[in-house]
Amino acid sequence: MARNPVTWLGVPAFPKAAHEALADSQLRRNLRHATHTIRDKRARTVAEVPDWEELRRAGEAIKNDVLAHLDTYLERLEAAVTARGGVVHWARDAAEANEIVLRLAREAGTHEVVKVKSMATAEIGLNEALEAGGVTAIETDLAEVIVQLGHDRPSHILVPAIHRNRAEIRDIFRREMPGAPADLPAEPRALAEAARKHLRQKFLTAKVAVSGANFAVADTGSIMVVESEGNGRMCLTLPRTLITVMGLEKLVPTWRDLEVFLQLLPRSSTAERMNPYTSVWTGVTPGDGPQEFHLVLLDNGRTEALADPVGRQALRCIRCSACLNVCPVYERTGGQAYGSVYPGPIGAILTPQLVADPHDKQAASLPYASSLCGACFEACPVRIDIPEVLTHLRAKTVAAKPKASPERIAMKALAQVFGDPRKYEAAQKAGSLARSLMPGGKVTKLPWPGSLWTDSRDAPLPARESFRSWWRNNRG
């Protein structure tokens, strides 16, 4: 069953989108500068922690325990939230979650909600669903404001506007932001101040706020959001009604478990020792903060992913984006090329499992968006073996193809060549002879399907002499 919108509708399959991104030199410069800056800062802050590997293993163990006993912890969370004045809603898919949030907004008598940055709400297409129902969603995270005003799509889990530089942001603000000065400079402080003035009135008049959740504590029913700008704190305290949309897997069993993740997350995401703003709320406190709290627990394919012994480790993800910042594919293509709310290495293993539609070519292509270099596993703070899951999902994609598919026929022919020394050597000789037909030392253009490679890179020519031939001539 398809569960769109986990992928962006209308986006071409990864190879085509990646080729378009590779052709954008400004995009590549922006991405390289941003990812290398974050990567270098993260390396320094991680090096300060002598027990970093022990923390990674602890995070892995806690998350594995949650996934192994998810039903028990979810029931415990529901009981704790309800006992403290909150209301828990269960949503099987994006449509149910969107319907719940829209209904709650209407019951609160508002046509506008303020939002804390949330991957879960992006996953279900909440903004679009609210707009279709007559409710406007106002993003308050600075990067999300840039994306929303620019009628754009996010390209990074943590820094959605990472593909934009200062000049581009200034132009967007001048063109789209009400009240932005015509002479607004392309300076970070001036851009942030313009956004702050734009959002201030929204914070003060909002009746309803919508958030995601970084963690939820099963024992106490407490929900936690960590952020760097303070916009989240405004959303979580000023409106009368607070609605949190949270994936089922975001649980930790006890308060003590947060000690591990509050060391892993900030260093892996923003390269900080601690988050500037850590907001925690437990149900409703009379006379202080929101007086109505609703928790929407989102499945949307997670229980099906949980059933896969290899693929389920993707559910350990704490959305830090460390894997994106070290990925050579992401650095060159950006997040929009993935056509998924979750870009980069984690998106390549999470999106295909959440979509779970064999006919979705975009999702099926994502496990191939990797060099399998392993840098993502080394960076992951909860030790998700992303290369293992990538190869696992690739195998499932191949197994689902018909026996007469071009790929299967080609692989069968190659198996016959590689399985016979004489055929293999004859193929090597043919390749060496073909070299003379292509001067210049490289192949710059091939017909389809070889064009899928040469559209964005050159193909090397076969060697003038095979190793077998060299060995025979030189070593007898």
Coordinates of N, CA, C and O in Angstrom, one line a residue, residues 120-219:
A120 N 8.2 14.5 10.8 CA 7.0 13.6 10.8 C 5.9 14.3 10.0 O 5.2 13.8 9.2
T121 N 5.7 15.7 10.3 CA 4.7 16.4 9.6 C 5.0 16.6 8.1 O 4.1 16.6 7.3
A122 N 6.3 16.7 7.8 CA 6.7 16.8 6.4 C 6.4 15.4 5.7 O 6.0 15.4 4.6
E123 N 6.7 14.3 6.4 CA 6.5 13.0 5.9 C 5.0 12.8 5.5 O 4.8 12.1 4.4
I124 N 4.1 13.3 6.2 CA 2.7 13.1 5.9 C 2.1 14.2 5.0 O 0.9 14.1 4.7
G125 N 2.9 15.2 4.7 CA 2.3 16.3 3.9 C 1.3 17.1 4.6 O 0.3 17.5 4.0
L126 N 1.6 17.4 5.9 CA 0.6 18.0 6.7 C 0.2 19.5 6.2 O -0.9 19.8 6.2
N127 N 1.3 20.2 5.9 CA 1.0 21.6 5.4 C 0.0 21.6 4.3 O -0.9 22.5 4.2
E128 N 0.2 20.7 3.3 CA -0.6 20.7 2.1 C -2.0 20.3 2.5 O -3.0 20.8 2.0
A129 N -2.1 19.3 3.4 CA -3.4 18.8 3.8 C -4.2 19.9 4.6 O -5.4 20.1 4.4
L130 N -3.5 20.6 5.4 CA -4.2 21.7 6.2 C -4.6 22.8 5.2 O -5.7 23.4 5.3
E131 N -3.8 23.2 4.2 CA -4.1 24.2 3.3 C -5.4 23.8 2.5 O -6.3 24.6 2.2
A132 N -5.5 22.5 2.1 CA -6.6 22.0 1.4 C -7.9 22.1 2.3 O -9.0 22.2 1.7
G133 N -7.7 22.1 3.6 CA -8.8 22.2 4.5 C -9.1 23.6 5.0 O -9.9 23.8 5.9
G134 N -8.4 24.6 4.5 CA -8.7 26.0 4.8 C -7.9 26.4 6.0 O -8.2 27.5 6.6
V135 N -6.8 25.7 6.4 CA -6.0 26.2 7.5 C -4.5 26.4 7.0 O -4.0 25.5 6.3
T136 N -4.0 27.5 7.4 CA -2.6 27.9 6.9 C -1.6 27.5 8.0 O -1.7 27.8 9.1
A137 N -0.5 26.7 7.5 CA 0.5 26.3 8.5 C 1.7 27.3 8.3 O 2.2 27.5 7.2
I138 N 2.1 27.9 9.4 CA 3.2 28.9 9.4 C 4.5 28.2 9.9 O 4.5 27.9 11.1
E139 N 5.5 28.0 9.1 CA 6.8 27.4 9.6 C 7.5 28.5 10.4 O 7.5 29.7 10.0
T140 N 8.2 28.1 11.5 CA 8.8 29.1 12.3 C 10.3 28.9 12.4 O 11.1 29.8 12.9
D141 N 10.8 27.7 12.1 CA 12.3 27.5 12.0 C 12.8 28.3 10.8 O 12.2 28.4 9.7
L142 N 13.9 29.0 11.0 CA 14.4 29.9 10.0 C 14.6 29.3 8.6 O 14.2 29.8 7.6
A143 N 15.3 28.1 8.6 CA 15.5 27.4 7.4 C 14.2 27.0 6.7 O 14.0 27.1 5.5
E144 N 13.2 26.6 7.5 CA 11.9 26.2 7.0 C 11.1 27.4 6.5 O 10.4 27.3 5.5
V145 N 11.4 28.6 7.1 CA 10.8 29.8 6.6 C 11.3 30.1 5.2 O 10.6 30.5 4.3
I146 N 12.6 29.9 5.0 CA 13.3 30.2 3.7 C 12.6 29.2 2.7 O 12.3 29.7 1.6
V147 N 12.5 28.0 3.0 CA 11.9 27.0 2.1 C 10.5 27.3 1.8 O 10.1 27.3 0.6
Q148 N 9.7 27.7 2.8 CA 8.3 28.0 2.6 C 8.1 29.2 1.7 O 7.3 29.2 0.8
L149 N 8.8 30.3 2.1 CA 8.6 31.5 1.3 C 9.2 31.4 -0.1 O 8.7 32.0 -1.0
G150 N 10.2 30.5 -0.3 CA 10.7 30.3 -1.6 C 10.0 29.3 -2.5 O 10.4 29.0 -3.6
H151 N 8.8 28.8 -1.9 CA 8.0 27.8 -2.6 C 8.9 26.6 -3.1 O 8.9 26.2 -4.2
D152 N 9.8 26.2 -2.2 CA 10.8 25.3 -2.5 C 10.6 24.0 -1.7 O 9.5 23.8 -1.0
R153 N 11.5 23.0 -1.8 CA 11.5 21.8 -1.0 C 12.7 21.7 -0.2 O 13.8 22.1 -0.6
P154 N 12.6 21.1 1.0 CA 13.8 21.0 1.9 C 14.8 20.0 1.2 O 14.4 19.2 0.4
S155 N 16.1 20.2 1.5 CA 17.1 19.3 1.0 C 18.0 18.7 2.0 O 19.0 18.1 1.7
H156 N 17.7 18.9 3.3 CA 18.5 18.4 4.4 C 17.6 18.2 5.6 O 16.6 18.9 5.8
I157 N 17.9 17.1 6.4 CA 17.1 16.9 7.5 C 17.2 18.0 8.6 O 16.2 18.4 9.1
L158 N 18.4 18.4 8.8 CA 18.6 19.4 9.9 C 18.6 20.8 9.4 O 18.1 21.7 10.0
V159 N 19.2 21.0 8.2 CA 19.3 22.4 7.6 C 18.6 22.3 6.3 O 19.2 22.2 5.2
P160 N 17.2 22.5 6.3 CA 16.4 22.3 5.0 C 16.8 23.2 3.9 O 16.6 22.9 2.7
A161 N 17.4 24.4 4.2 CA 17.8 25.3 3.1 C 19.3 25.3 2.9 O 19.9 26.3 2.4
I162 N 19.9 24.2 3.1 CA 21.4 24.1 3.0 C 21.8 24.4 1.5 O 22.9 24.7 1.2
H163 N 20.9 24.2 0.6 CA 21.2 24.4 -0.8 C 21.2 25.9 -1.3 O 21.4 26.2 -2.4
R164 N 20.8 26.7 -0.3 CA 20.7 28.2 -0.6 C 21.9 28.9 0.0 O 22.3 28.6 1.1
N165 N 22.4 29.9 -0.7 CA 23.4 30.8 -0.1 C 22.7 32.1 0.4 O 21.6 32.3 0.2
R166 N 23.5 33.0 1.0 CA 23.0 34.2 1.6 C 22.3 35.1 0.6 O 21.2 35.7 0.9
A167 N 22.9 35.2 -0.6 CA 22.3 36.1 -1.6 C 20.9 35.6 -2.0 O 20.0 36.4 -2.2
E168 N 20.8 34.3 -2.2 CA 19.6 33.7 -2.6 C 18.5 33.9 -1.6 O 17.3 34.2 -1.8
I169 N 18.9 33.7 -0.3 CA 18.0 33.9 0.8 C 17.5 35.4 0.9 O 16.3 35.7 1.1
R170 N 18.4 36.3 0.7 CA 18.0 37.7 0.7 C 17.0 38.0 -0.4 O 16.0 38.7 -0.1
D171 N 17.2 37.5 -1.5 CA 16.3 37.7 -2.6 C 14.9 37.1 -2.3 O 13.9 37.8 -2.7
I172 N 14.9 36.0 -1.7 CA 13.6 35.4 -1.4 C 12.9 36.2 -0.3 O 11.7 36.5 -0.5
F173 N 13.6 36.7 0.7 CA 13.0 37.6 1.7 C 12.4 38.9 1.1 O 11.3 39.3 1.4
R174 N 13.2 39.5 0.3 CA 12.8 40.8 -0.4 C 11.5 40.6 -1.2 O 10.7 41.4 -1.2
R175 N 11.5 39.4 -1.8 CA 10.4 39.2 -2.8 C 9.1 38.7 -2.1 O 8.0 39.0 -2.4
E176 N 9.3 37.8 -1.0 CA 8.1 37.1 -0.4 C 7.8 37.5 1.0 O 6.6 37.2 1.4
M177 N 8.6 38.0 1.8 CA 8.4 38.3 3.2 C 7.7 39.6 3.4 O 8.3 40.7 3.1
P178 N 6.5 39.6 3.9 CA 5.8 40.9 4.2 C 6.6 41.8 5.2 O 7.1 41.3 6.2
G179 N 6.8 43.0 4.8 CA 7.5 43.9 5.7 C 9.0 43.9 5.5 O 9.7 44.7 6.2
A180 N 9.6 43.0 4.7 CA 11.0 43.0 4.6 C 11.5 44.2 3.9 O 11.0 44.6 2.9
P181 N 12.6 44.9 4.4 CA 13.1 46.1 3.7 C 13.6 45.8 2.3 O 14.2 44.8 2.1
A182 N 13.4 46.8 1.4 CA 13.9 46.6 0.0 C 15.4 46.6 0.0 O 16.0 46.0 -1.0
D183 N 16.1 47.2 0.9 CA 17.6 47.2 0.9 C 18.1 46.2 1.9 O 19.3 46.3 2.4
L184 N 17.4 45.1 2.2 CA 17.9 44.1 3.1 C 19.2 43.5 2.7 O 19.3 43.0 1.5
P185 N 20.2 43.6 3.5 CA 21.5 43.0 3.1 C 21.6 41.5 3.2 O 20.8 40.9 3.9
A186 N 22.6 40.9 2.5 CA 22.8 39.5 2.6 C 23.7 39.1 3.8 O 24.6 38.3 3.6
E187 N 23.4 39.6 4.9 CA 24.1 39.3 6.1 C 23.3 38.4 7.1 O 22.1 38.7 7.3
P188 N 23.9 37.4 7.6 CA 23.1 36.5 8.5 C 22.3 37.1 9.6 O 21.2 36.8 9.8
R189 N 22.9 38.1 10.3 CA 22.2 38.8 11.4 C 21.0 39.5 10.8 O 19.9 39.5 11.5
A190 N 21.2 40.2 9.7 CA 20.1 41.0 9.2 C 19.0 40.1 8.7 O 17.8 40.4 8.9
L191 N 19.3 39.0 8.1 CA 18.3 38.0 7.6 C 17.5 37.4 8.8 O 16.3 37.3 8.7
A192 N 18.3 37.0 9.8 CA 17.6 36.5 11.0 C 16.7 37.5 11.7 O 15.6 37.1 12.1
E193 N 17.1 38.7 11.7 CA 16.3 39.8 12.3 C 15.0 40.0 11.5 O 13.9 40.2 12.1
A194 N 15.1 40.0 10.2 CA 13.9 40.1 9.4 C 12.9 39.0 9.6 O 11.7 39.2 9.7
A195 N 13.4 37.8 9.7 CA 12.6 36.6 10.0 C 12.0 36.7 11.4 O 10.8 36.4 11.6
R196 N 12.7 37.2 12.3 CA 12.2 37.3 13.7 C 11.1 38.3 13.8 O 10.0 38.0 14.4
K197 N 11.2 39.4 13.1 CA 10.1 40.4 13.1 C 8.9 39.9 12.4 O 7.7 40.1 12.8
H198 N 9.1 39.1 11.3 CA 8.0 38.5 10.6 C 7.2 37.6 11.4 O 6.0 37.5 11.3
L199 N 7.9 36.8 12.3 CA 7.3 35.7 13.0 C 6.7 36.2 14.4 O 5.8 35.5 14.9
R200 N 7.2 37.3 14.9 CA 6.8 37.7 16.2 C 5.3 37.7 16.4 O 4.7 37.2 17.4
Q201 N 4.6 38.4 15.5 CA 3.1 38.6 15.6 C 2.4 37.2 15.5 O 1.4 37.0 16.1
K202 N 3.0 36.3 14.7 CA 2.4 35.0 14.5 C 2.4 34.2 15.9 O 1.5 33.6 16.3
F203 N 3.6 34.3 16.6 CA 3.7 33.7 17.9 C 2.6 34.2 18.9 O 2.0 33.5 19.6
L204 N 2.5 35.5 18.9 CA 1.6 36.2 19.9 C 0.2 36.0 19.6 O -0.6 36.1 20.6
T205 N -0.2 35.7 18.4 CA -1.7 35.5 18.1 C -2.1 34.1 17.9 O -3.3 33.9 17.7
A206 N -1.2 33.2 17.8 CA -1.5 31.8 17.4 C -2.4 31.1 18.5 O -2.0 31.2 19.7
K207 N -3.4 30.4 18.1 CA -4.2 29.6 19.0 C -3.7 28.2 19.1 O -4.0 27.5 20.1
V208 N -3.1 27.7 18.0 CA -2.7 26.3 17.9 C -1.3 26.2 17.4 O -0.9 26.9 16.5
A209 N -0.5 25.3 18.0 CA 0.8 25.0 17.5 C 0.9 23.5 17.2 O 0.2 22.7 17.8
V210 N 1.7 23.2 16.2 CA 2.0 21.8 15.8 C 3.5 21.5 15.9 O 4.3 22.3 15.4
S211 N 3.8 20.4 16.5 CA 5.2 20.1 16.7 C 5.4 18.6 16.3 O 4.5 17.9 16.2
G212 N 6.7 18.3 16.2 CA 7.1 16.9 16.2 C 7.6 16.6 17.6 O 7.3 17.3 18.5
A213 N 8.5 15.5 17.6 CA 9.1 15.2 18.9 C 10.4 14.5 18.6 O 10.5 13.6 17.7
N214 N 11.4 14.9 19.4 CA 12.7 14.2 19.3 C 12.7 12.9 20.1 O 13.2 11.9 19.7
F215 N 12.1 13.0 21.3 CA 12.0 11.8 22.2 C 10.7 11.9 23.0 O 10.2 13.0 23.2
A216 N 10.2 10.8 23.4 CA 9.1 10.7 24.3 C 9.5 9.6 25.4 O 10.0 8.5 25.0
V217 N 9.2 9.9 26.6 CA 9.6 9.0 27.7 C 8.4 8.2 28.1 O 7.4 8.8 28.6
A218 N 8.5 6.9 27.9 CA 7.3 6.0 28.1 C 6.9 6.1 29.6 O 5.7 6.0 29.9
D219 N 7.8 6.1 30.5 CA 7.4 6.0 32.0 C 6.6 7.2 32.4 O 5.7 7.1 33.2

